[in-house]
Amino acid sequence: MGQRHAYTEYHPRWLRRPVSTYWWLQKRSYFAFILREASCIFVAWFVVYLLMLVRAVSEGEMSYRQFLSWSASPLILLVNLVSLLFIVLHAITFFEAAPRAMVVHVGGRRVPNGFVGAAHYLGLLAASVIVVWILLGA
Amino acid sequence: MTPSHDVVLVGGGGAGLRAAIAIAETNSKLSVAVVSKVYPMRSHTVSAEGGAAGVISPDDSLDEHAYDTISGGDWLCDQDAVEAFVKEAPQELLRLEHWGCPWSRETDGRIAVRPFGGMKKMRTWFAADKTGFHMLHTLFQTSLKYASVARYDEWFVTRLLVDEGRVQGVVAIDLKSGRIDAITARAVILCTGGCGRVFPFTTNAAIKNGDGMALAYRAGVPLKDMEFVQYHPTGLPFTGILITEAARSEGGYLVNKDGYRYLQDYALGKPQPQPVFRTMELGPRDRLSQAFMKELEKGRTIDTPYGPVVHLDLRHLGQKKISAKIPFVRELCLKYQNLDPVKDLIPVRPVVHYMMGGVHTDINGATLLPGLYAAGEVACVSINGANRLGSNSLPELLVFGTRAGRTAAEYASLGLEVTSRVLAQSDDERRRLEGELLNHKGRERIADLRDEMQKTMEESAGIYRSGASLARGVERLRGIQERSSDIAIEDQSKTFNTERTAALELSFMLDVAEAIVTSALHREESRGAHQRTDFPKRDDQRFLSHSLIYRNLDGPSRVEYLPVTMTRWPPAERVYGEAAPNEGQHHVAGSALPSGTGV
Amino acid sequence: MRDSITLQVARYRPEQESEATFDEHEVPCPKEWVVLDGLNHIKDRIDGTLSYRWSCRMGICGSCGMTVNGEPKLTCATFLSEYGRGPVRVEPLRNFPVIRDLIVDMGDFMRKLVRVKPWIVRQAEKPLSEGEYRQTPEELDDYKQFSMCITCMLCYAACPIYGLDPKFIGPAAIALAQRYNLDSRDEGASERMEVLSEHEGIWGCTFVGECTKVCPKHVDPAGAIQRYKLTAAVESMKSFFMPRGA
């Protein structure tokens, strides 16, 4: 835009520099951002995977066993491993962002960002403990 | 189509924006144009650090503020103007609070005030140590809501249009396109600030070239009290970055190369561990700068690659107090001088800070040329006299910005029409700017002439002047002026040609420099910031009056005198430190400082 | 320490060229010199035609933002010595149209700024005779950070979203809107909401976070935007469940 016109007096010709398609490769932080954005695909995959599990269970033991052996295939294992990494990335970046979005006041004083972040990790830990307790305790 | 407005403001800093809002609120039907060579929020008001004086404490009074101002100004202030100023200053500061200025507060939510050099009571409002920045952005953002205020951002005004004995607009270059146009108006207000850049060491930004002063001077309007140039005693060498007076009012010491608090040798009181109002480091700026020169003579300063310095010592205040009260000072030292005031001594030297003089105006900002007004540092009302007190300049630009705005609005409402002859003037100016100044293959570099002018000013009209140094200065400036007609401008472009504007700024500065030196040569006395070694005493018989300098195209400029307006305070000796006629000494003890001021 | 360093300076001469080029100059680099001092040296001593903006040289006027070795920087606050042996590449701020050399056009931001109403909005003005609006230091702290914006445009230059979609209101304008929204004296939050919560408002932001990283005044515009997203979401939930604003 603009570059092609000739200059005419008193009408400055601005130089517009379009953003490269590969802008996200130009900086490490941009690349990290794209990875974080991509992590939502893997969140979606886990939801689908969970739904498949539920369907397999509802269709009886046979179907459940088939699902388990399918899940043990190297490809699915790999997909799930990669997904786990992205989910961890997603969680960490989400928890980093949370204190910036949430400003909590207790007794008229602003709670420091570190505390808000720590509270999120504590919440994650508590949820994990409950899940582990259900899985192992039951 | 030539753009046309009721009122044109030249300059979009504190005074200009305040005036624009005043006009919009006086009469929203008047069209206002803010013409500024930089975006308004870049204006130099942004750099003011310490604060703005306005009486609000119950133990303070308007008379005391007036007296501090008048005695600080060595009785050269017009006392009617000072009385109006101290009365309106608190109102103006409060109005800014209503517009959102983030003033620092007491724990109960009231405005906090701090002590300041030369002020006997705590009356300086502050927004941490970025007071000017917050005031400017508050004014700018508030001005955006008025539909009647148009802006010409990055338009450089080159001359005033005058016909039939009244001002009728300006000629300006739109820097982006290079278009040169008249902007006609029924009234013009100059709000372009000071001219610190005529000197080599200055706190002033690169844009402070005395544009408005020169525009008025060339239009036949006299400049007043131009010999009074304020040095700030504590600037960083090389950059001229200002270390605010607040650093001293919070308890900083000035020491020479022996670590000695040398101010005690110059009738500024005895050193105390805690700061005391109007004593030692809290004495007035001119006395502190002069004390530096005496120390230099005695060989007790410290030599650095950027010239001699003394040290400002903040180390005893500790990191906590420095970070809480004057964080900007620490930030500046770390970022620009690579030192930490918590651990290191800060090298400082006097640097040119403020022009007491400026375009001669009355108490309403009106100049002698009908339709032309001025407010802020560019103007001289005068409330600053021979020496401005710290924290009076920010309220000054509010009070007199408002006054000039209202008066100009009234004048513009008379509805005088623009005459056709001014358009011919504007064509002449366009020819000059595009002919002479776009195609000038001279031999003189702009930077060389600028350096030489600055050196001349420092040597001839520095902290101490003499008849001989000033006469030499006049001579040398005339030589530089002549050489400037042979200036080289390599840049032929019409788009954002900053070399052409640099040439125009140089010519503005040369005119202003000539006015400063000539005015100083004629004032054969010492008063406030004007110290003549050949006339070391104040001379109220001959010089209890303002100088008015008129430009004369055919010969030397003409200097006349105008008596100072006195109301209630007859001239007295200007005394600081122990001899001061004070009811005891007021310690600025830690406990007396505003506590919990959310700085 | 070396006594000089190479500056590679972007030039764009709209009257002659349709693309940017680079000039190379050797400039002195004492310890105190910043990139801007190098540019001033070029303009004063070598090539008077170089165009760029600057004024205060103390990081408060916001004029001298440029791209230095790929990063948006205030050139008055960037020491040449940080770049070791050099060279130092100076270009105009990214994401803005270039007018000339190192000067970009920021008119787009100025128009957006007005849209978010960056001024105190009151239903009823308090008369001056009644004094100040009380504001405790804690209330001041709520918005203080966002009031520190010097509108230097580094955040816009760092924001890939703004680069891809110039309609995005962008970091500084949203931070300044929040500065007023969070001011205890202001009553204009609902008026600003319409602009802020449109598609090109806060929802345009995908939280790259670069704006906060490059901000020379620690304003944290990214934080301002995320905070406002939460506010806007809560408000729209409220209006969904309590349509008449109970």
Tab-separated table of N, CA and C in Angstrom, chain B residues 242 282 413 464 498:
chain	number	residue	atom	x	y	z
B	242	LEU	N	18.299	17.402	35.231
B	242	LEU	CA	18.107	18.085	36.495
B	242	LEU	C	17.883	17.101	37.637
B	282	LEU	N	18.600	24.497	51.245
B	282	LEU	CA	17.269	24.977	50.859
B	282	LEU	C	17.250	26.488	50.634
B	413	SER	N	-13.709	37.772	20.460
B	413	SER	CA	-15.160	37.902	20.308
B	413	SER	C	-15.553	39.235	19.678
B	464	TYR	N	28.202	34.839	36.606
B	464	TYR	CA	28.751	36.173	36.868
B	464	TYR	C	29.057	36.856	35.549
B	498	THR	N	14.150	18.367	9.143
B	498	THR	CA	14.562	18.854	10.468
B	498	THR	C	15.813	19.721	10.394
